[in-house]
Short mmCIF file of C-alpha atoms and ligand atoms in Angstrom, two decimals:
data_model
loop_
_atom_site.label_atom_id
_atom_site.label_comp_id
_atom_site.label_asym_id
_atom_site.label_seq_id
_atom_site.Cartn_x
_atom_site.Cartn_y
_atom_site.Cartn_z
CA UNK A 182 0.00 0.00 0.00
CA UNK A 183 1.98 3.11 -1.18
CA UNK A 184 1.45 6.86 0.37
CA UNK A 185 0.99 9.14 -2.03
CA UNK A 186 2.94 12.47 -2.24
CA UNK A 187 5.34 11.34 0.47
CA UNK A 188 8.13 9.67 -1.69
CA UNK A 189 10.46 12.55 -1.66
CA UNK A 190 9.96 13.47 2.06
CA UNK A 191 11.55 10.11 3.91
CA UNK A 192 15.11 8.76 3.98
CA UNK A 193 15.08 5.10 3.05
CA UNK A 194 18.97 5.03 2.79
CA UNK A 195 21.73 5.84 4.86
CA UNK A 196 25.39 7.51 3.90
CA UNK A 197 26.56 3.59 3.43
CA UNK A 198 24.09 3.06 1.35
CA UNK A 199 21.95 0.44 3.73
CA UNK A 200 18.33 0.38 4.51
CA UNK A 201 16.62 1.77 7.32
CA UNK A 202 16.75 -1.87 8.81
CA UNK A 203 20.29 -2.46 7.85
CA UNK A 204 19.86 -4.95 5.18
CA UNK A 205 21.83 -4.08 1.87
CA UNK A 206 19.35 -3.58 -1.65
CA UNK A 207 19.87 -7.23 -1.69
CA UNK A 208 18.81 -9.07 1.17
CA UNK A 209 16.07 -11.18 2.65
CA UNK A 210 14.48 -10.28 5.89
CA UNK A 211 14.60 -13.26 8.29
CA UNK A 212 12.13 -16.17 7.08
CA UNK A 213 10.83 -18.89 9.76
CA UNK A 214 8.41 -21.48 8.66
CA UNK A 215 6.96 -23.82 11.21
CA UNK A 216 4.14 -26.93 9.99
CA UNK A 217 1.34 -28.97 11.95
CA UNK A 218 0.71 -25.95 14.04
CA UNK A 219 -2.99 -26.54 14.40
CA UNK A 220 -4.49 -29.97 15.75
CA UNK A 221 -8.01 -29.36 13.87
CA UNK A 222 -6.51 -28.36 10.52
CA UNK A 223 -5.35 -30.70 7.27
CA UNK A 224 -2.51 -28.72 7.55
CA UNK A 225 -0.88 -26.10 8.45
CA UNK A 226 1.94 -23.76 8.94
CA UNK A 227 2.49 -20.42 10.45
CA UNK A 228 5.19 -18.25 9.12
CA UNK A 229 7.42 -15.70 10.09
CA UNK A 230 8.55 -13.33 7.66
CA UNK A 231 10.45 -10.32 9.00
CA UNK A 232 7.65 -8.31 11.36
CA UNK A 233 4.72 -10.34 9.41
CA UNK A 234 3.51 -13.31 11.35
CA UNK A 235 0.86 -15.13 9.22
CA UNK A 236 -1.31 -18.41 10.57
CA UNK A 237 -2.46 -20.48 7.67
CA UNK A 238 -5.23 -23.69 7.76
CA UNK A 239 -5.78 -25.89 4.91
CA UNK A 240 -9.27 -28.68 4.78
CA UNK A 241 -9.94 -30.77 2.39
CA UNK A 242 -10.19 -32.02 -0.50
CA UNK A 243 -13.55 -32.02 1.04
CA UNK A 244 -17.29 -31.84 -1.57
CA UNK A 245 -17.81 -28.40 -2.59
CA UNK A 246 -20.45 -26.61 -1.13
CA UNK A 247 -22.72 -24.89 -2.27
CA UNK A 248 -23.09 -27.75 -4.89
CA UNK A 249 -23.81 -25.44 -7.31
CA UNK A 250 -19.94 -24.47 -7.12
CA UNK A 251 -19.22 -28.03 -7.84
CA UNK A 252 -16.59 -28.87 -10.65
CA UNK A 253 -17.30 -32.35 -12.50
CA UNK A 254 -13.03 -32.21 -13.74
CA UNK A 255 -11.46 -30.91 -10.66
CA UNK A 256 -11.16 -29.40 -7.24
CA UNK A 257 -11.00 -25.41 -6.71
CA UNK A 258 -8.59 -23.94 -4.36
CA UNK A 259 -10.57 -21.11 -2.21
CA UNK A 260 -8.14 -18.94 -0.43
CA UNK A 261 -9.57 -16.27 2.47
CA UNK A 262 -7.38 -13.73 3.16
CA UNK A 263 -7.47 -12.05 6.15
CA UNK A 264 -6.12 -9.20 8.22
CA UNK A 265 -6.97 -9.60 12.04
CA UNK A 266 -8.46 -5.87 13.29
CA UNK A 267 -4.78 -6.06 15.69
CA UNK A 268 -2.46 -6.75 12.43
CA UNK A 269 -1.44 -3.29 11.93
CA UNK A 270 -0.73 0.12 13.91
CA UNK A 271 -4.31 1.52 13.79
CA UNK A 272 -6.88 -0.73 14.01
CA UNK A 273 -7.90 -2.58 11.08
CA UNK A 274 -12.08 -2.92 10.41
CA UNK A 275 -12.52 -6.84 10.92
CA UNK A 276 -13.86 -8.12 7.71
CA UNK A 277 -13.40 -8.56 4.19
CA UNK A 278 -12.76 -5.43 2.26
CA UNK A 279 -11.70 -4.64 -1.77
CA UNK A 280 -8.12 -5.27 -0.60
CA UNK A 281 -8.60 -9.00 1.10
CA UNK A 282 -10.99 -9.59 -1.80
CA UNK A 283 -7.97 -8.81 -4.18
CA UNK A 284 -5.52 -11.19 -2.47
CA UNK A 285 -8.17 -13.86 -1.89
CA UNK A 286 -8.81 -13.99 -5.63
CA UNK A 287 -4.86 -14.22 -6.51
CA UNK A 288 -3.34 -16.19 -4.19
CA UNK A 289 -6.32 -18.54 -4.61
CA UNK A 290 -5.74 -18.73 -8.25
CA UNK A 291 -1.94 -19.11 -7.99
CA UNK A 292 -2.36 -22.24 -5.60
CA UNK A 293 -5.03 -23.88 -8.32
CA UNK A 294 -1.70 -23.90 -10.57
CA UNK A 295 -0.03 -25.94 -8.63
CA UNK A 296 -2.31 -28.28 -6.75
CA UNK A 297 -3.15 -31.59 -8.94
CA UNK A 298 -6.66 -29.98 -8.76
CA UNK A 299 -7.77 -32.48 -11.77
CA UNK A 300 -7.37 -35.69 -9.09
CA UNK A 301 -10.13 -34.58 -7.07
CA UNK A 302 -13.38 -33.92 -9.09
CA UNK A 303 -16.43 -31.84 -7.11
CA UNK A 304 -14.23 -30.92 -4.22
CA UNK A 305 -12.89 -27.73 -2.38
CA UNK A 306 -9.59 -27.15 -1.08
CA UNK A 307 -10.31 -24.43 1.91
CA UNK A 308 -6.55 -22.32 2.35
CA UNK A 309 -7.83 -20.05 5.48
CA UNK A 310 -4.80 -17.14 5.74
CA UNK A 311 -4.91 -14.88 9.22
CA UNK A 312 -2.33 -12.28 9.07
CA UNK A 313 -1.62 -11.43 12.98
CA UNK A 314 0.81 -9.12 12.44
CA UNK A 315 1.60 -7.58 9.02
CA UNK A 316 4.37 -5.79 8.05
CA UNK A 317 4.17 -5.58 4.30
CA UNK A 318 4.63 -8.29 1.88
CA UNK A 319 1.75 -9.99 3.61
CA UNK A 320 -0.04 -11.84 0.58
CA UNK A 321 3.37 -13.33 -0.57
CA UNK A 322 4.62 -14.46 2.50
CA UNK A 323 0.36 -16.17 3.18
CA UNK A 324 1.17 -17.74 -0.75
CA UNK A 325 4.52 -18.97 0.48
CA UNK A 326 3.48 -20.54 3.74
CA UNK A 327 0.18 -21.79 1.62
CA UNK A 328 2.04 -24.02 -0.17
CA UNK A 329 3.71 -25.54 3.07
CA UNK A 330 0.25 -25.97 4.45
CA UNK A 331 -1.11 -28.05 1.40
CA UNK A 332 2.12 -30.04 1.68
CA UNK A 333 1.70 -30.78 4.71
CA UNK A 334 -1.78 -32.06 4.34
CA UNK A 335 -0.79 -34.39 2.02
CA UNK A 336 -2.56 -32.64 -0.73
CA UNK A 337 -0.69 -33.60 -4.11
CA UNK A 338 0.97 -30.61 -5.98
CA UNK A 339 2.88 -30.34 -8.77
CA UNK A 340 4.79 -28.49 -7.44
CA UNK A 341 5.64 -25.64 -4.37
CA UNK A 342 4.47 -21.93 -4.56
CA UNK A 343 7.29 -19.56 -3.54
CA UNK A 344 7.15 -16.09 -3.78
CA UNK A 345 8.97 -12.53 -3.51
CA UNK A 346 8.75 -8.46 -3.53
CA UNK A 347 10.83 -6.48 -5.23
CA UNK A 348 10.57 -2.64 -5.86
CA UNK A 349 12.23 0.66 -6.58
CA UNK A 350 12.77 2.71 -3.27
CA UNK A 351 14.74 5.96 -3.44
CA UNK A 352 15.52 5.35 -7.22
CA UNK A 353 17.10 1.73 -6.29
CA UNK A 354 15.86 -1.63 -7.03
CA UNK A 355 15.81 -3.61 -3.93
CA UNK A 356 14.62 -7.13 -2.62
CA UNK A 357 11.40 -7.88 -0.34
CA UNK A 358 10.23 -4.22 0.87
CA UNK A 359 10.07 -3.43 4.56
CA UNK A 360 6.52 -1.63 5.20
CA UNK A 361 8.25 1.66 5.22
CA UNK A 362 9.95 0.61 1.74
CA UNK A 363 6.46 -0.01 1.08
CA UNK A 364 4.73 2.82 1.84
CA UNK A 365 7.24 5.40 1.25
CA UNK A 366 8.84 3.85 -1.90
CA UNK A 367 8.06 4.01 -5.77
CA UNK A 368 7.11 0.54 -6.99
CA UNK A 369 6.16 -2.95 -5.91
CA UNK A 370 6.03 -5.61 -7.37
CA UNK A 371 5.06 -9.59 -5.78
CA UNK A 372 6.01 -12.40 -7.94
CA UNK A 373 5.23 -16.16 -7.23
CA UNK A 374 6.05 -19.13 -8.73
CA UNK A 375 6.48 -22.55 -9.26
CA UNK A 376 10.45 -23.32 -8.43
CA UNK A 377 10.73 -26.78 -10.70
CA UNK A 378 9.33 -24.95 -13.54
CA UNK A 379 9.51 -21.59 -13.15
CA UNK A 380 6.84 -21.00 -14.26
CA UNK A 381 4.88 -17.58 -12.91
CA UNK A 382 1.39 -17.88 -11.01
CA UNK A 383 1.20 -14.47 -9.49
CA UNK A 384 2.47 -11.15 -10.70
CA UNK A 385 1.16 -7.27 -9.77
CA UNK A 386 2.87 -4.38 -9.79
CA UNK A 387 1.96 -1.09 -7.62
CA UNK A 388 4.13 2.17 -8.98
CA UNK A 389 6.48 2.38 -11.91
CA UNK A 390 9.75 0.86 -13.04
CA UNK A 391 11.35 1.09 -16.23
CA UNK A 392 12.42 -2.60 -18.31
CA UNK A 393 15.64 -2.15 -17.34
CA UNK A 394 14.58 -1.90 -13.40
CA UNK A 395 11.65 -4.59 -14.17
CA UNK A 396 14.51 -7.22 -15.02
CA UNK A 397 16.89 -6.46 -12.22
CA UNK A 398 13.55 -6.72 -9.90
CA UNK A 399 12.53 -9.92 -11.42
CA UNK A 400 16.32 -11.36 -11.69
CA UNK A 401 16.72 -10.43 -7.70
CA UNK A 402 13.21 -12.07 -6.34
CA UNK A 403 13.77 -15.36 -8.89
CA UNK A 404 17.52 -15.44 -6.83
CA UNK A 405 15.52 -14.96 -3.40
CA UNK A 406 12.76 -17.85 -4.31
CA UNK A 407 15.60 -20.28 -4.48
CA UNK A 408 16.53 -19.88 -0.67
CA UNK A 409 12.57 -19.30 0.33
CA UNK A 410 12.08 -22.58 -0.92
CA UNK A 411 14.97 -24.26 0.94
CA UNK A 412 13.37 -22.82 4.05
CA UNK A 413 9.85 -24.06 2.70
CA UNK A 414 11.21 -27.73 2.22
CA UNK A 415 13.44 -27.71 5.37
CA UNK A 416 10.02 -27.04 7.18
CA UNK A 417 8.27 -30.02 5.40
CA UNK A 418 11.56 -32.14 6.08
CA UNK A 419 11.68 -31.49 10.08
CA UNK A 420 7.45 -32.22 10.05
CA UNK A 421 8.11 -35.94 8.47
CA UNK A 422 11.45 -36.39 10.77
CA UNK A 423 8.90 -35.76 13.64
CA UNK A 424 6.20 -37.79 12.24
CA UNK A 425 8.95 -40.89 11.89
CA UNK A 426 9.72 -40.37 15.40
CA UNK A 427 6.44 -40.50 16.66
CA UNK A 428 5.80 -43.84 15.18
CA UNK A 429 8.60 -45.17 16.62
CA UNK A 430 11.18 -44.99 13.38
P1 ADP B 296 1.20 -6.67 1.02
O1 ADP B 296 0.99 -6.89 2.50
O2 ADP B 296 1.02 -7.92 0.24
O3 ADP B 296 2.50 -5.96 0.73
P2 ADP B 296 -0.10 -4.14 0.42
O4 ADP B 296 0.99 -3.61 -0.45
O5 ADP B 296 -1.52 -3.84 0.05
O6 ADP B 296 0.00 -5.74 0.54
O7 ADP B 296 0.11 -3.64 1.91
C1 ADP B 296 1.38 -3.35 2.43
C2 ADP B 296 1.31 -3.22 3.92
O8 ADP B 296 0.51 -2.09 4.28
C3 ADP B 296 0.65 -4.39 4.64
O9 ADP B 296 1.51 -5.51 4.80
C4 ADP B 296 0.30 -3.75 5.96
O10 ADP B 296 1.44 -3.68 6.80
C5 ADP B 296 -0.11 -2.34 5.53
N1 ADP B 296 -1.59 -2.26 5.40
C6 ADP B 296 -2.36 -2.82 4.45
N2 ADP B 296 -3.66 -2.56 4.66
C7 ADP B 296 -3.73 -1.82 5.77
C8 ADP B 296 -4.79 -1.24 6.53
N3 ADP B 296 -6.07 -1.36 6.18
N4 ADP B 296 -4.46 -0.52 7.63
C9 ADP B 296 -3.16 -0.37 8.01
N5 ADP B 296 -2.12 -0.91 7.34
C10 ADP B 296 -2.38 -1.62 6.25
#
C-alpha cells in the first residue's frame, strides 16, 4: 500500500548506502516457517517473515459446497485472506474489504496452478490465511506458507508456490520491501512461482519501473525464491522427521 505524495519526504537510505533496517538492496528479511501448528486443521503452517507473522489452515479435498460451485473435472482452491483488526498500527475494520478480496482472488488462483486440482473432481480445497501481524509483503509471505500448508496435508501438488517483492525505493531496485519501503517507496512488485518450472502464477505491480529496473527486480526475487524454498522444504523435512519419530522410526 503506497502513500501518495510522500516519496520525496523520507530517507530510506543511509550515507553507506543500507536500509533503514540495515539490510543491503539485496537481502532477505529473516524467514521462519513452522508446519502442523494446528491440531483441527489438514494442515498447516504459520510463518514468520520479517515483522509479518501469518497463521495459515488448509481442509480438504472435502465436496464443494454450495453444490452449485461443484466442478465435474477438478477441485478449486478457495483462499480467504485475512487481516486480524490487531495486524497493523491503527486498528484494522474486521472483515473482508476490496483489498482481502484482491488477495483472496490471486493467491487462490496461484495455488489452483499448482495443486493436482484435476485428481479430485467436485471438491474444495479451503486455504484459510490470518495475518496477525503484518508488516508488508503480507499476501506473498500467506502464498509462500500456503504451499507448506497443502504439503503438509498431504494434498498432491505439482509443485511448491514460492514467492517474492521487489521494488524501486529511493531510485534503487531492492529485494522484499520493509513496510516503510512499502509505503514510502516508488514501486512494488510480488512475484510467485512454481520453483521446478519456473513458471509464474502471481504477478502485480503497484508504482512504476522502467524494463531495465523490471529485469533487475525480477532477476533479484527469482535469486531470493531459491533460498525461500529451501526454508519451505526444510520445514516439510523437520514435520516428516517428527512424524517418523512418533511412530517409533
Ligand atoms: P502486502 O501486504 O502484500 O504488501 P499491500 O501492499 O496492500 O500488501 O500492503 C502493504 C502493507 O501495508 C501491509 O503488509 C500492511 O502492513 C499495511 N496495510 C495494508 N492494509 C492496511 C490497513 N487497512 N491498515 C493499516 N495498514 C495496512
Amino acid at each position: 500500500m503506497r502513500l501518495l505524495g510522500t516519496a520525496s519526504d523520507k530517507k530510506l537510505f543511509d550515507e553507506n548506502g543500507l536500509r533503514l533496517d540495515g539490510r543491503s538492496p539485496g537481502d532477505l528479511r529473516p524467514i521462519r516457517i513452522e508446519t502442523d501448528v494446528l491440531n483441527r486443521a489438514d494442515g498447516s503452517a504459520f510463518i514468520e517473515w520479517g515483522g509479518n507473522k501469518i497463521q495459515v489452515a488448509v481442509y480438504g479435498p472435502r465436496e464443494a459446497y454450495p453444490r452449485h460451485m461443484q466442478d465435474i473435472n477438478q477441485a478449486f482452491v478457495r483462499a480467504r485472506y485475512n487481516m486480524a483488526a490487531f495486524s497493523v498500527d491503527e486498528r484494522k475494520r474486521p472483515g473482508p474489504d476490496r483489498r482481502s478480496m484482491e488477495i483472496s482472488k490471486v493467491i487462490s488462483e496461484a495455488l489452483q496452478a499448482a495443486v493436482m486440482v484435476e485428481l479430485f473432481p467436485r471438491a474444495q480445497i479451503d486455504v484459510f490465511i490470518e495475518v496477525l501481524q503484518a508488516d508488508a509483503g503480507t499476501r506473498i509471505a500467506g502464498l509462500t506458507a500456503s504451499a507448506v500448508a497443502l504439503a503438509a496435508a498431504g494434498v498432491p501438488m505439482r509443485d511448491l508456490v514460492v514467492g517474492c517483492t521487489a521494488g524501486k525505493v529511493d531510485g534503487k531496485v531492492v529485494l522484499d520491501l520493509s513496510k516503510e519501503e512499502d509505503n514510502f517507496g516508488q514501486a512494488d512488485l510480488p512475484v510467485a512461482i512454481m520453483p521446478k518450472s519456473g513458471k509464474v502464477v502471481l504477478m502485480q505491480m503497484d508504482g512504476d519501473l522502467s524494463i531495465d529496473e523490471f529485469n533487475e527486480a525480477t532477476s533479484m526475487i527469482f535469486k531470493a525464491t531459491e533460498r525461500i524454498n529451501q526454508i519451505q522444504r526444510d520445514a516439510l523435512k523437520k514435520n516428516y522427521a517428527n512424524t517418523a519419530q512418533d511412530w517409533g522410526e
